[in-house]
Structure formats: C-alpha cells, structure tokens
Coordinates of C-alpha atoms and ligand atoms in Angstrom, one line a residue:
Chain A
X1 CA -83.7 -62.7 -62.3
X2 CA -86.8 -62.3 -64.2
X3 CA -84.5 -61.1 -67.0
X4 CA -82.3 -64.0 -67.0
X5 CA -85.5 -66.0 -67.2
X6 CA -86.8 -64.5 -70.2
X7 CA -83.6 -64.6 -71.9
X8 CA -83.0 -68.5 -71.1
X9 CA -86.5 -69.1 -72.8
X10 CA -85.2 -67.1 -76.1
X11 CA -81.9 -69.0 -76.3
X12 CA -83.3 -72.2 -75.5
X13 CA -86.1 -71.5 -78.2
X14 CA -82.9 -70.6 -80.8
X15 CA -81.1 -73.6 -79.7
X16 CA -84.2 -75.9 -80.9
X17 CA -84.6 -73.8 -84.2
X18 CA -80.9 -73.8 -85.0
X19 CA -81.0 -77.8 -84.4
X20 CA -78.2 -77.3 -81.8
X21 CA -80.3 -79.4 -79.4
X22 CA -82.6 -82.2 -79.2
X23 CA -83.5 -82.2 -75.8
X24 CA -83.5 -79.9 -72.9
X25 CA -82.9 -80.1 -69.1
X26 CA -84.0 -77.3 -67.1
X27 CA -86.5 -76.1 -64.4
X28 CA -90.2 -75.5 -64.5
X29 CA -92.7 -74.0 -62.0
X30 CA -93.5 -76.9 -59.4
X31 CA -96.7 -78.1 -57.9
X32 CA -95.8 -76.7 -54.2
X33 CA -95.2 -72.8 -53.9
X34 CA -91.7 -72.1 -53.4
X35 CA -90.3 -75.1 -55.4
X36 CA -89.7 -75.7 -59.0
X37 CA -88.9 -79.0 -60.4
X38 CA -87.1 -80.4 -63.0
X39 CA -88.4 -80.9 -66.5
X40 CA -87.0 -82.2 -69.9
X41 CA -88.4 -80.2 -73.1
X42 CA -87.9 -81.6 -76.7
X43 CA -89.9 -79.1 -78.5
X44 CA -89.1 -74.8 -78.8
X45 CA -92.7 -74.3 -78.0
X46 CA -92.0 -75.8 -74.7
X47 CA -89.4 -73.1 -74.0
X48 CA -92.0 -70.9 -72.5
X49 CA -92.3 -73.5 -69.5
X50 CA -88.8 -72.8 -68.2
X51 CA -88.3 -71.1 -65.2
X52 CA -85.5 -69.5 -63.4
X53 CA -85.3 -68.2 -60.1
X54 CA -83.8 -69.2 -56.4
X55 CA -85.9 -72.1 -56.3
X56 CA -84.1 -73.9 -59.0
X57 CA -82.5 -76.6 -56.2
X58 CA -81.7 -79.7 -57.8
X59 CA -78.4 -80.5 -59.6
X60 CA -79.6 -81.3 -63.0
X61 CA -76.5 -83.2 -63.9
X62 CA -78.1 -86.0 -62.4
X63 CA -80.1 -86.7 -65.2
X64 CA -77.1 -86.4 -67.9
X65 CA -75.7 -90.0 -67.5
X66 CA -78.7 -91.6 -68.5
X67 CA -79.0 -90.0 -72.0
X68 CA -75.6 -91.8 -73.2
X69 CA -76.1 -94.9 -71.4
X70 CA -75.4 -97.5 -74.5
X71 CA -78.6 -99.5 -74.5
X72 CA -78.7 -102.2 -77.1
X73 CA -80.4 -101.0 -80.4
X74 CA -83.4 -102.6 -81.6
X75 CA -82.5 -105.8 -83.8
X76 CA -80.6 -105.3 -87.3
X77 CA -80.6 -101.7 -86.6
X78 CA -77.7 -99.2 -85.9
X79 CA -77.2 -97.8 -82.9
X80 CA -79.2 -94.4 -82.8
X81 CA -76.8 -91.4 -82.5
X82 CA -76.1 -89.6 -79.2
X83 CA -78.5 -87.2 -78.6
X84 CA -77.5 -83.4 -78.4
X85 CA -78.5 -82.6 -75.0
X86 CA -78.8 -78.8 -73.7
X87 CA -78.7 -78.5 -69.8
X88 CA -79.3 -75.5 -67.4
X89 CA -76.6 -75.0 -65.0
X90 CA -75.8 -72.8 -61.8
X91 CA -72.0 -72.8 -60.5
X92 CA -72.2 -76.4 -58.6
X93 CA -74.3 -78.2 -61.5
X94 CA -71.5 -76.7 -63.9
X95 CA -68.8 -78.7 -61.8
X96 CA -70.9 -82.0 -62.0
X97 CA -71.2 -81.7 -65.8
X98 CA -67.4 -81.3 -65.9
X99 CA -66.9 -84.5 -63.9
X100 CA -69.1 -86.5 -65.7
X101 CA -67.4 -85.3 -68.7
X102 CA -64.2 -86.5 -67.2
X103 CA -65.4 -89.7 -66.1
X104 CA -66.9 -90.6 -69.7
X105 CA -70.5 -90.4 -68.7
X106 CA -71.2 -87.7 -71.2
X107 CA -69.5 -86.6 -74.6
X108 CA -68.7 -83.0 -74.0
X109 CA -69.4 -82.3 -77.8
X110 CA -72.9 -83.2 -77.6
X111 CA -74.0 -80.8 -74.8
X112 CA -74.8 -77.3 -75.2
X113 CA -74.3 -75.9 -71.6
X114 CA -76.1 -73.0 -70.6
X115 CA -74.8 -71.0 -67.4
X116 CA -77.2 -69.2 -65.5
X117 CA -76.5 -66.6 -63.1
X118 CA -77.1 -68.0 -59.4
X119 CA -77.9 -66.0 -56.3
X120 CA -78.2 -68.8 -54.1
X121 CA -81.0 -71.2 -53.6
X122 CA -83.7 -70.4 -51.2
X123 CA -84.7 -72.9 -48.4
X124 CA -88.5 -73.6 -49.0
X125 CA -89.2 -74.2 -45.9
X126 CA -88.0 -70.6 -44.6
X127 CA -87.6 -68.8 -47.9
X128 CA -84.0 -68.0 -46.8
X129 CA -80.7 -68.8 -49.0
X130 CA -79.2 -71.7 -47.7
X131 CA -76.2 -71.2 -45.7
X132 CA -74.2 -73.4 -47.7
X133 CA -74.8 -71.4 -51.1
X134 CA -73.8 -68.2 -48.8
X135 CA -70.2 -69.9 -48.3
X136 CA -70.3 -71.2 -51.9
X137 CA -66.7 -71.0 -53.6
X138 CA -68.0 -71.7 -57.0
X139 CA -71.4 -69.7 -57.9
X140 CA -70.2 -69.0 -61.3
X141 CA -70.8 -71.4 -64.1
X142 CA -67.4 -71.9 -65.9
X143 CA -66.6 -73.9 -69.2
X144 CA -70.3 -73.3 -70.5
X145 CA -71.3 -73.0 -74.2
X146 CA -73.8 -70.3 -73.7
X147 CA -73.8 -67.8 -70.7
X148 CA -77.1 -66.1 -69.7
X149 CA -75.7 -62.6 -68.1
X150 CA -77.0 -61.4 -64.8
X151 CA -75.2 -61.0 -61.5
X152 CA -74.0 -64.2 -59.6
X153 CA -72.9 -64.2 -55.9
X154 CA -69.6 -63.5 -55.2
X155 CA -67.4 -66.3 -54.7
X156 CA -66.2 -67.4 -50.9
X157 CA -63.0 -69.1 -50.5
X158 CA -63.6 -72.6 -49.6
X159 CA -63.6 -72.9 -45.4
X160 CA -63.3 -76.1 -43.7
X161 CA -64.2 -74.4 -40.3
X162 CA -67.3 -76.9 -39.3
X163 CA -64.6 -79.9 -39.9
X164 CA -61.7 -78.3 -38.3
X165 CA -64.1 -77.6 -34.8
X166 CA -65.5 -81.6 -35.2
X167 CA -61.9 -82.4 -35.3
X168 CA -61.1 -81.2 -32.0
X169 CA -63.7 -82.9 -30.1
X170 CA -62.9 -86.3 -28.6
X171 CA -63.3 -89.8 -30.4
X172 CA -66.3 -90.7 -28.5
X173 CA -68.2 -87.6 -29.2
X174 CA -67.4 -87.7 -32.6
X175 CA -68.3 -91.2 -33.0
X176 CA -71.8 -90.3 -30.9
X177 CA -72.5 -87.6 -33.5
X178 CA -72.1 -89.5 -36.2
X179 CA -74.0 -92.8 -34.7
X180 CA -77.0 -90.5 -34.0
X181 CA -76.7 -88.7 -37.9
X182 CA -77.0 -92.4 -38.9
X183 CA -79.7 -93.2 -36.6
X184 CA -82.2 -91.0 -38.6
X185 CA -81.4 -92.6 -41.6
X186 CA -84.1 -95.1 -43.4
X187 CA -81.8 -96.2 -46.2
X188 CA -84.3 -95.1 -48.8
X189 CA -81.1 -94.3 -51.0
X190 CA -82.7 -90.6 -52.2
X191 CA -79.0 -88.9 -51.6
X192 CA -77.6 -91.5 -53.8
X193 CA -80.4 -91.0 -56.5
X194 CA -80.0 -87.2 -56.6
X195 CA -76.4 -87.1 -56.9
X196 CA -75.2 -87.1 -60.3
X197 CA -71.7 -88.6 -59.2
X198 CA -73.8 -91.6 -58.4
X199 CA -74.2 -93.2 -61.8
X200 CA -73.3 -96.8 -61.3
X201 CA -76.0 -99.0 -63.2
X202 CA -75.6 -101.2 -59.9
X203 CA -74.7 -99.9 -56.9
X204 CA -73.0 -101.3 -54.2
X205 CA -75.4 -100.8 -51.7
X206 CA -77.6 -103.4 -53.7
X207 CA -75.0 -106.1 -55.0
X208 CA -75.9 -109.3 -53.9
X209 CA -72.8 -110.7 -54.9
X210 CA -70.7 -109.7 -52.9
X211 CA -73.4 -108.5 -50.4
X212 CA -71.4 -105.8 -49.0
X213 CA -74.6 -104.5 -47.0
X214 CA -76.9 -106.4 -45.1
X215 CA -80.7 -106.0 -45.9
X216 CA -81.7 -105.8 -42.1
X217 CA -82.0 -103.0 -40.2
X218 CA -78.9 -103.3 -38.1
X219 CA -77.5 -99.9 -38.0
X220 CA -73.9 -101.0 -38.7
X221 CA -75.2 -101.8 -42.3
X222 CA -76.7 -98.3 -42.7
X223 CA -73.1 -97.0 -41.5
X224 CA -71.4 -99.1 -44.2
X225 CA -73.6 -98.0 -46.5
X226 CA -73.4 -93.9 -46.2
X227 CA -69.4 -94.6 -45.4
X228 CA -69.2 -96.7 -48.5
X229 CA -71.0 -94.0 -50.5
X230 CA -69.4 -91.0 -49.0
X231 CA -65.8 -92.7 -49.9
X232 CA -66.8 -93.3 -53.5
X233 CA -67.0 -89.1 -53.8
X234 CA -63.6 -88.6 -52.3
X235 CA -62.4 -86.1 -54.8
X236 CA -65.6 -86.2 -56.8
X237 CA -68.2 -84.6 -54.4
X238 CA -68.9 -81.1 -55.8
X239 CA -70.8 -79.9 -52.6
X240 CA -74.2 -79.1 -54.1
X241 CA -75.6 -80.5 -51.1
X242 CA -78.6 -82.3 -53.4
X243 CA -78.2 -85.1 -51.3
X244 CA -78.7 -83.1 -48.4
X245 CA -82.0 -81.4 -49.4
X246 CA -82.9 -84.7 -50.8
X247 CA -83.4 -86.5 -47.5
X248 CA -86.6 -87.2 -46.0
X249 CA -84.9 -87.5 -42.5
X250 CA -82.9 -84.5 -42.2
X251 CA -79.6 -86.7 -42.0
X252 CA -76.8 -84.1 -42.9
X253 CA -73.4 -85.6 -43.1
X254 CA -71.4 -82.7 -44.5
X255 CA -69.3 -82.7 -41.5
X256 CA -67.8 -85.7 -42.9
X257 CA -68.0 -85.5 -46.8
X258 CA -66.2 -82.1 -46.3
X259 CA -63.9 -83.7 -44.1
X260 CA -62.6 -86.0 -47.3
X261 CA -62.6 -82.7 -49.2
X262 CA -60.2 -81.2 -46.8
X263 CA -58.1 -83.9 -46.5
X264 CA -57.7 -84.2 -50.0
X265 CA -56.3 -80.5 -50.1
X266 CA -54.2 -81.0 -47.1
X267 CA -52.8 -84.5 -48.3
X268 CA -52.7 -84.0 -52.2
X269 CA -53.1 -80.3 -52.7
X270 CA -56.6 -81.4 -54.6
X271 CA -59.4 -79.2 -55.2
X272 CA -62.4 -80.1 -57.6
X273 CA -62.3 -77.9 -60.8
X274 CA -64.5 -76.9 -63.9
X275 CA -61.7 -77.9 -66.3
X276 CA -60.7 -81.1 -68.1
X277 CA -57.2 -80.8 -66.2
X278 CA -58.8 -81.6 -62.8
X279 CA -57.6 -85.2 -62.4
X280 CA -59.1 -88.3 -61.0
X281 CA -58.0 -88.0 -57.3
X282 CA -57.7 -91.5 -56.4
X283 CA -56.9 -92.8 -59.6
X284 CA -53.6 -90.8 -59.7
X285 CA -50.2 -90.6 -57.4
X286 CA -47.3 -88.9 -56.8
X287 CA -44.4 -90.4 -55.6
X288 CA -44.0 -88.0 -52.9
X289 CA -47.2 -88.5 -51.2
X290 CA -48.2 -88.6 -47.6
X291 CA -46.4 -91.7 -46.3
X292 CA -46.8 -90.7 -42.6
X293 CA -49.4 -92.7 -41.7
X294 CA -47.4 -96.0 -42.6
X295 CA -47.1 -98.1 -39.3
X296 CA -43.0 -98.9 -39.3
X297 CA -42.4 -101.5 -36.4
X298 CA -38.7 -100.2 -36.7
X299 CA -39.6 -96.7 -36.0
X300 CA -39.9 -95.1 -32.2
X301 CA -43.5 -94.1 -31.7
Chain B
X1 CA -60.6 -136.3 -27.3
X2 CA -63.7 -134.5 -26.0
X3 CA -63.8 -131.0 -26.7
X4 CA -66.8 -130.4 -24.1
X5 CA -64.1 -128.7 -22.0
X6 CA -63.3 -126.5 -24.7
X7 CA -65.7 -123.5 -23.9
X8 CA -64.7 -123.3 -20.4
X9 CA -60.8 -123.1 -21.0
X10 CA -61.7 -120.4 -23.7
X11 CA -64.1 -118.7 -21.2
X12 CA -61.2 -118.6 -18.5
X13 CA -58.6 -117.1 -20.7
X14 CA -58.2 -113.3 -21.3
X15 CA -59.2 -111.6 -24.0
X16 CA -57.3 -111.5 -26.9
X17 CA -58.1 -109.5 -29.8
X18 CA -58.5 -110.6 -33.5
X19 CA -56.5 -108.8 -36.2
X20 CA -57.8 -109.1 -39.9
X21 CA -54.4 -108.9 -41.9
X22 CA -54.7 -108.1 -45.5
X23 CA -51.3 -109.3 -46.8
X24 CA -50.3 -108.4 -50.7
X25 CA -49.1 -111.8 -52.3
X26 CA -45.9 -110.6 -53.4
X27 CA -43.9 -109.4 -50.5
X28 CA -45.8 -108.9 -47.2
X29 CA -47.2 -112.5 -47.5
X30 CA -44.0 -113.6 -48.4
X31 CA -42.6 -111.9 -45.3
X32 CA -45.2 -113.6 -43.4
X33 CA -44.1 -116.8 -44.7
X34 CA -40.1 -116.1 -44.2
X35 CA -41.1 -115.1 -40.3
X36 CA -42.8 -118.5 -40.2
X37 CA -39.9 -120.7 -41.8
X38 CA -37.4 -118.7 -39.6
X39 CA -39.5 -120.2 -36.5
X40 CA -39.8 -116.6 -35.2
X41 CA -42.2 -116.1 -32.2
X42 CA -45.0 -113.3 -32.9
X43 CA -48.5 -113.3 -31.6
X44 CA -51.2 -115.5 -32.9
X45 CA -53.6 -112.9 -33.4
X46 CA -53.4 -112.0 -37.0
X47 CA -55.8 -113.7 -39.5
X48 CA -54.4 -113.4 -42.8
X49 CA -56.3 -112.9 -45.9
X50 CA -53.8 -113.0 -49.2
X51 CA -54.7 -110.3 -51.7
X52 CA -52.9 -110.0 -54.8
X53 CA -51.7 -106.5 -54.3
X54 CA -52.6 -103.7 -51.9
X55 CA -54.2 -101.9 -54.6
X56 CA -57.0 -104.8 -54.5
X57 CA -58.1 -103.4 -50.9
X58 CA -61.5 -102.1 -51.2
X59 CA -62.2 -99.3 -48.4
X60 CA -65.5 -102.0 -47.9
X61 CA -63.1 -104.8 -47.0
X62 CA -61.7 -102.7 -44.1
X63 CA -65.4 -101.6 -43.0
X64 CA -66.7 -105.4 -43.5
X65 CA -64.0 -106.8 -41.4
X66 CA -64.8 -104.5 -38.6
X67 CA -68.6 -104.8 -38.9
X68 CA -68.2 -108.8 -38.2
X69 CA -66.1 -108.3 -35.3
X70 CA -62.2 -107.7 -36.1
X71 CA -60.8 -105.6 -33.2
X72 CA -58.4 -104.5 -35.8
X73 CA -57.0 -104.4 -39.4
X74 CA -54.2 -104.4 -40.9
X75 CA -53.1 -103.8 -44.4
X76 CA -49.6 -104.5 -46.0
X77 CA -48.3 -104.2 -49.3
X78 CA -45.0 -104.1 -51.2
X79 CA -42.5 -101.0 -50.4
X80 CA -43.3 -98.0 -52.4
X81 CA -41.3 -98.8 -56.0
X82 CA -41.4 -102.1 -55.5
X83 CA -45.3 -103.1 -56.1
X84 CA -45.4 -106.5 -58.3
X85 CA -48.1 -104.3 -60.3
X86 CA -45.3 -101.1 -60.7
X87 CA -48.1 -98.5 -58.9
X88 CA -50.8 -100.8 -57.2
X89 CA -49.7 -99.7 -53.7
X90 CA -49.2 -95.9 -54.9
X91 CA -52.7 -95.6 -56.0
X92 CA -53.9 -97.8 -53.0
X93 CA -51.6 -94.9 -50.5
X94 CA -53.6 -92.4 -51.4
X95 CA -56.8 -94.1 -50.6
X96 CA -55.5 -95.6 -47.6
X97 CA -54.2 -92.2 -46.2
X98 CA -57.6 -90.8 -46.7
X99 CA -59.3 -93.6 -45.4
X100 CA -57.5 -94.0 -42.6
X101 CA -58.2 -90.2 -41.4
X102 CA -61.7 -90.6 -42.3
X103 CA -62.8 -93.4 -40.4
X104 CA -60.9 -91.8 -37.3
X105 CA -63.1 -88.8 -38.4
X106 CA -66.1 -90.8 -37.5
X107 CA -64.9 -91.8 -34.2
X108 CA -63.2 -95.1 -34.6
X109 CA -60.1 -95.2 -32.8
X110 CA -56.7 -94.5 -34.1
X111 CA -54.7 -97.6 -34.0
X112 CA -57.7 -99.9 -34.9
X113 CA -56.9 -99.8 -38.6
X114 CA -53.3 -99.6 -39.7
X115 CA -51.3 -99.5 -43.0
X116 CA -47.6 -100.8 -43.5
X117 CA -45.6 -101.6 -46.0
X118 CA -43.1 -104.7 -45.7
X119 CA -40.9 -106.8 -48.2
X120 CA -40.4 -110.5 -48.8
X121 CA -37.2 -110.3 -46.9
X122 CA -38.1 -108.7 -43.8
X123 CA -39.2 -111.7 -41.6
X124 CA -38.2 -110.4 -38.2
X125 CA -40.0 -107.2 -39.3
X126 CA -42.9 -108.7 -39.9
X127 CA -42.9 -110.6 -36.8
X128 CA -42.2 -106.9 -35.2
X129 CA -45.3 -105.6 -37.0
X130 CA -47.8 -107.9 -35.7
X131 CA -46.3 -108.0 -32.5
X132 CA -46.7 -104.0 -32.5
X133 CA -50.4 -104.0 -34.0
X134 CA -51.4 -106.7 -31.4
X135 CA -50.3 -104.5 -28.7
X136 CA -51.9 -101.4 -30.1
X137 CA -55.3 -102.9 -30.5
X138 CA -54.9 -104.8 -26.9
X139 CA -54.7 -101.4 -25.4
X140 CA -57.7 -100.5 -27.0
X141 CA -59.6 -103.3 -26.1
X142 CA -62.4 -105.0 -27.9
X143 CA -64.1 -103.0 -30.6
X144 CA -67.4 -101.9 -30.5
X145 CA -67.8 -99.4 -32.9
X146 CA -69.2 -100.4 -36.7
X147 CA -69.9 -104.4 -34.9
X148 CA -72.7 -105.7 -36.0
X149 CA -75.3 -106.7 -33.3
X150 CA -77.3 -109.0 -35.3
Ligands
LIG1 S1 -72.3 -86.2 -52.5 FE1 -74.2 -84.7 -52.3 S2 -73.5 -82.6 -52.0 FE2 -71.6 -84.3 -53.0 S3 -71.8 -84.1 -55.7 FE3 -73.6 -86.0 -54.7 S4 -75.4 -84.8 -54.2 FE4 -73.8 -83.0 -54.6
LIG2 S1 -81.8 -89.4 -48.1 FE1 -81.6 -89.7 -46.4 S2 -82.7 -91.3 -45.1 FE2 -82.5 -91.6 -47.3 S3 -80.6 -92.9 -47.9 FE3 -79.7 -91.0 -48.2 S4 -79.3 -90.1 -45.2 FE4 -80.7 -91.8 -45.5
LIG3 S1 -48.0 -106.2 -55.7 FE1 -47.6 -106.0 -53.7 S2 -48.7 -103.7 -53.3 FE2 -48.8 -104.6 -55.2

C-alpha cells in the first residue's frame, strides 16, 4: 500500500503539471489515529499530503456533483468553464462515479478517475476489516482513466443471506426489528449527507410544500424519512456502507437497503454496474415485468 | 336535526376500515363511476383520491396515507398497455412491485397495500375489487404500524 500511495502522489503531481486536472479529491491524514479524511487539493505541491491505506473509508464521489451544479455566473460574465476534477476511487466509489455520470450529475469528459487497489477498509474502533468489505462484490474499480497498480481483494459474488434470513421471520418480529433500529435515529441526516446518490438540492425530508415529513419527534416521521430515503436508493445504492459508517447512533438499515437490491435482481434481473449501459431501474420497464402482485378480484385467491 | 346523538351511534357501530384508494383518472376512476351509475352495491369504505395516472403515485403517498391512519391503501390504474400516457403504468409497475415487497419486508401486513388494474368498462369488477380489498383489510384489523401517534 505504501507503494500505491507513492504512485498516487506521483500520478497526481503529473496530472497537475500536464494541466489534466484543476482540482483533486483524495484523502489526507486525519486528526484521529486510524482515520483519514477527505481533502481537496488544487496544486501539484499538495500531492504529498495524499494518503492511501485501509483508513480511506469515505465515498469520495459525494463531493463530485457540487463541482458541476449550475450556479448563476457573476453579472455580465459568461458561465465559468466546468472544472476538470480528478478523483481517487475504490471499487465502490467508482460505482458511484459511474452512477453520477449516468444521472448527468458530472460530465464524464471532465473527470479523471484514479482507480486504487483496495484491500478493504479497517474499522477504526477495532482495526479489523469491515465485514461488508470482506463480502465486497466490486473491489476492483472499473472504467477508470488511470489505475494505480497493486493488489485488490478478490471479488465475492453478491449474497443476500442476511436478507433471506430476515425474510423468514414473522411480520411482527420484522416490524419490531425495524422499529427498534429506527428508534435509535436522531434524524441528523448524516446518512444522507455522505451518500453520493443523495445530491438533490432540496430533499423531500425538508420540503415544506408539500410537507412529507413532520418536524416533531414522532417515530412515524423518522420511519417515513428512512423509508423514503431507502426507496430513493432502489437500483442506485452501490452498497458502499458510507451511510452506516457515518451514523452517530449506530443505525444499521442494511437488511432493508439490501432487500431492495435483492428484489431488483429477482424481479428485474438488475444489478448496479460500472458501465454506461446500466439502466435506471425505475425509469425503464419491460412488457414482461412481474405482474403477480396485482390484486385481481376475478382471480381465485 | 341535532347531531349530539351522533358520537354515540358512531361509537356503538362496529369498526369499519378506512381505505384510501388512489384511482387513475382515465380508467379506474371511470370504472368507479360506472359502478356508481349502474347502482352497484359495494362497501362504502374506500375514500377515493383521483390521480392523473398510476404513474403519478409516489411511494410517499402510500406511506403518508398509512401514517395518517388509513387502514388500507389501494392503487389502481389502467391495464398494462392501456395507459393514457402510454407507459405510465408500466414504469409505475416496477415501483409498485418493489414497494409492495419492501413495506411487507419491514413488517407491514400483506394486504394492507394493494395494487390493481381496472378499466373504465369494468363497473362490476370495480365493485368486486373494493369488496375484496375491504374484506382483506377487515381481516387484518385496524392499522397500527407506521401510524402517527401525535
Ligand atoms: S445508501 Fe449508503 S450504502 Fe448505498 S450508496 Fe448511499 S451511502 Fe452507499
Ligand atoms: S445518520 Fe443515523 S441518526 Fe443520523 S439520520 Fe441517518 S440513520 Fe438517523
Ligand atoms: S393513465 Fe391510467 S395508468 Fe396511466
């Protein structure tokens, strides 16, 4: 990894020197041991600040959309050109970058995607690699412009075992689990803030007209926030777990987010991918899509 | 007429479910109309919300209905292939299929939220649908999950 870090610094220095990028999103040493923090650098000299190791946990794609948000130019001036952004990615981050490109949140030709070798991220509390990283289906970034050589984890085929086990429980028990998980949530919205997919300028959670979510502390409002947010990730969640790691209350909704991924696979044979050919799950359809769930009063139950 | 007696009569009546029915303007809503003008009898439990197309339904509409105390939610649109906007219901169908499984996964009882296709010509079938959904929800009893307490 030491080697990869050095190569990353060299690559970035060269990209700046060649004027291929105006700004780079990467990691630097954090203030707390065992953690790195995201950093944005704008000149070649700063490349030496960059860090690459198993503490680089954030999904950096979260910063991307902001660079390309249309802001009104100063009076009488033409809009500034889109910046050329370099971004350091793991496999999961690369999936997010691809998603943002597909959803027109970042122009692909303005990006320089730097793929890094990833061995999994270590939990700062224990030093152990996160279980979700051990089960990662996409540890090797694809569709990158530059690849820093090094050894990545071997991909593990996607498994939904935890979801399947949960499905077998009676409804009342599932409800209790959902309820208890939500009961921990203080609605700080950190999960939304760290998610690269959550780039809406105005989130339904804060809309006042219509007001979808009450501002009080009734639990049903928290549930609606979480259900709404999870559903907005259907066919979009890349499974990077940034939301789980960001949560100060230890809310873990993966049995539910993964359920959406599992059903998307089961019902529509859909899996999120690196390529531009991955379709938007909920804005496409097939004539043969599942119709079994439809209530038909003429059909014998 | 004095309505002071009303609460008592209400109180002594057995519980009846409230069902919020989102009906697409072009088919299901017209189907409901046909059932009405044909003077078909069906349970009065459905509260109809007319929507321009089943594609208009946002999962939050369904969740909000449950939160505000609906015991059941029905969403009905044109038959696949008959949508006034060509493919609104086909796009919606994916959303509905995922949504139904998702809310059952968190523990909301199967049957609380139902989806169907209904054409403008199907008056009797519409009446049968409302009867069936009402019966299903009656069996489940009053909704408690996702309901706002305050
Ligand atoms: S919902 Fe969570 S796991 Fe999914 S892409 Fe967003 S941050 Fe990553
Ligand atoms: S980060 Fe955790 S506590 Fe904050 S809103 Fe998300 S789930 Fe709730
Ligand atoms: S117009 Fe009826 S479902 Fe689209």
